[in-house]
């Protein structure tokens, strides 16, 4: 019997959205999934308003230092259009249940919602 993989949503700098499977929800696996050594958990009112839940972004902590491209959807969630500070690099989405974060429930349904809301996203 194989290990049960953990599914969540990844949004890339190329505007691809996909449901990814991770072996576990450890720091190491989340960082590896977005190509980061360190990451940061980001929560915003925009994401809460869209999802009606405490959805968070897992973002590359050094995306700009490493000159990674801007992530348009993540930057919108972050409010870059208001304050000018975008998100660089790929992201994962999770849900916060204080003090922890977990993978999204129903990632396929939430992926469809995001594709409807953000037409620039394409399935990866």
Tab-separated table of C-alpha atoms in Angstrom:
chain	number	residue	atom	x	y	z
A	1	UNK	CA	0.000	0.000	0.000
A	2	UNK	CA	1.529	3.329	-1.087
A	3	UNK	CA	1.817	6.503	0.894
A	4	UNK	CA	-1.041	8.946	0.612
A	5	UNK	CA	0.161	12.110	-1.093
A	6	UNK	CA	-0.920	15.543	0.099
A	7	UNK	CA	-2.537	17.767	-2.541
A	8	UNK	CA	-2.581	21.532	-2.729
A	9	UNK	CA	-2.515	24.315	-5.335
A	10	UNK	CA	0.626	25.760	-6.894
A	11	UNK	CA	0.612	28.965	-8.961
A	12	UNK	CA	3.738	29.577	-11.023
A	13	UNK	CA	5.362	32.719	-12.385
A	14	UNK	CA	4.256	31.510	-15.849
A	15	UNK	CA	0.592	31.811	-14.714
A	16	UNK	CA	0.153	28.051	-14.552
A	17	UNK	CA	-2.136	26.686	-11.880
A	18	UNK	CA	-1.895	23.068	-10.900
A	19	UNK	CA	-2.773	20.690	-8.131
A	20	UNK	CA	0.522	19.313	-6.852
A	21	UNK	CA	1.110	16.255	-4.723
A	22	UNK	CA	3.632	16.399	-1.900
A	23	UNK	CA	4.845	13.387	0.096
A	24	UNK	CA	4.083	15.324	3.301
A	25	UNK	CA	3.377	18.869	4.507
A	26	UNK	CA	6.831	19.400	6.005
A	27	UNK	CA	8.844	22.599	5.714
A	28	UNK	CA	11.301	20.809	3.434
A	29	UNK	CA	8.634	19.594	0.977
A	30	UNK	CA	6.840	22.949	0.794
A	31	UNK	CA	10.130	24.768	0.149
A	32	UNK	CA	11.129	22.220	-2.485
A	33	UNK	CA	7.759	22.570	-4.261
A	34	UNK	CA	8.317	26.305	-4.811
A	35	UNK	CA	12.065	26.090	-5.409
A	36	UNK	CA	12.986	27.968	-2.244
A	37	UNK	CA	15.418	27.492	0.605
A	38	UNK	CA	13.232	29.513	2.973
A	39	UNK	CA	9.622	30.559	2.702
A	40	UNK	CA	7.184	32.882	4.362
A	41	UNK	CA	3.481	32.456	5.118
A	42	UNK	CA	1.440	35.396	3.799
A	43	UNK	CA	-2.194	36.046	4.661
A	44	UNK	CA	-4.262	38.864	3.190
A	45	UNK	CA	-7.778	40.222	3.356
A	46	UNK	CA	-8.128	39.742	-0.416
A	47	UNK	CA	-7.610	36.001	-0.092
A	48	UNK	CA	-10.056	35.808	2.795
A	49	UNK	CA	-12.644	37.742	0.782
A	50	UNK	CA	-12.187	35.475	-2.256
A	51	UNK	CA	-12.160	32.121	-0.470
A	52	UNK	CA	-14.240	32.920	2.618
A	53	UNK	CA	-11.565	31.150	4.649
A	54	UNK	CA	-8.105	31.764	6.084
A	55	UNK	CA	-6.245	30.810	2.908
A	56	UNK	CA	-2.532	31.656	2.967
A	57	UNK	CA	0.250	31.833	0.391
A	58	UNK	CA	3.531	30.035	0.917
A	59	UNK	CA	6.017	32.311	-0.847
A	60	UNK	CA	9.766	32.239	-1.516
A	61	UNK	CA	11.338	34.422	1.166
A	62	UNK	CA	14.232	35.399	-1.108
A	63	UNK	CA	12.462	35.475	-4.480
A	64	UNK	CA	13.563	39.034	-5.260
A	65	UNK	CA	17.098	38.576	-3.980
A	66	UNK	CA	17.410	35.617	-6.356
A	67	UNK	CA	15.883	37.671	-9.213
A	68	UNK	CA	12.918	35.347	-9.683
A	69	UNK	CA	10.127	36.634	-11.935
A	70	UNK	CA	7.064	38.316	-10.503
A	71	UNK	CA	4.032	36.135	-9.795
A	72	UNK	CA	1.066	38.194	-11.040
A	73	UNK	CA	-1.716	36.396	-9.172
A	74	UNK	CA	0.249	36.207	-5.913
A	75	UNK	CA	1.136	39.890	-6.259
A	76	UNK	CA	-2.553	40.749	-6.669
A	77	UNK	CA	-3.429	38.705	-3.568
A	78	UNK	CA	-0.659	40.542	-1.713
A	79	UNK	CA	-2.031	43.961	-2.747
A	80	UNK	CA	0.925	45.015	-4.904
A	81	UNK	CA	-1.418	47.217	-6.950
A	82	UNK	CA	-1.941	49.309	-3.795
A	83	UNK	CA	1.508	49.348	-2.174
A	84	UNK	CA	3.896	48.428	-5.011
A	85	UNK	CA	5.546	45.371	-3.431
A	86	UNK	CA	4.993	42.271	-5.613
A	87	UNK	CA	5.648	38.593	-4.893
A	88	UNK	CA	8.456	36.881	-6.834
A	89	UNK	CA	8.569	33.152	-7.500
A	90	UNK	CA	6.125	30.270	-7.446
A	91	UNK	CA	3.676	29.884	-4.551
A	92	UNK	CA	1.629	27.221	-2.829
A	93	UNK	CA	-1.736	27.810	-1.213
A	94	UNK	CA	-2.616	26.495	2.208
A	95	UNK	CA	-5.158	27.191	4.917
A	96	UNK	CA	-4.349	28.549	8.351
A	97	UNK	CA	-5.738	27.002	11.488
A	98	UNK	CA	-3.801	28.967	14.075
A	99	UNK	CA	-0.993	28.450	14.847
A	100	UNK	CA	-0.518	25.967	11.973
A	101	UNK	CA	-1.081	25.891	8.224
A	102	UNK	CA	-2.365	22.928	6.270
A	103	UNK	CA	-2.914	21.970	2.625
A	104	UNK	CA	-6.098	23.252	1.008
A	105	UNK	CA	-9.170	21.090	1.173
A	106	UNK	CA	-10.859	20.480	-2.191
A	107	UNK	CA	-7.944	21.795	-4.301
A	108	UNK	CA	-9.612	20.913	-7.637
A	109	UNK	CA	-12.705	22.980	-6.775
A	110	UNK	CA	-10.607	25.915	-5.629
A	111	UNK	CA	-8.463	25.638	-8.758
A	112	UNK	CA	-11.593	26.021	-10.928
A	113	UNK	CA	-12.648	29.066	-8.894
A	114	UNK	CA	-9.241	30.666	-9.453
A	115	UNK	CA	-9.286	29.959	-13.202
A	116	UNK	CA	-12.738	31.593	-13.438
A	117	UNK	CA	-11.607	34.604	-11.412
A	118	UNK	CA	-8.194	35.008	-13.069
A	119	UNK	CA	-8.491	34.265	-16.818
A	120	UNK	CA	-4.720	34.599	-17.297
A	121	UNK	CA	-4.234	31.356	-15.344
A	122	UNK	CA	-3.898	28.209	-17.397
A	123	UNK	CA	-3.832	24.630	-16.290
A	124	UNK	CA	-0.363	23.193	-15.926
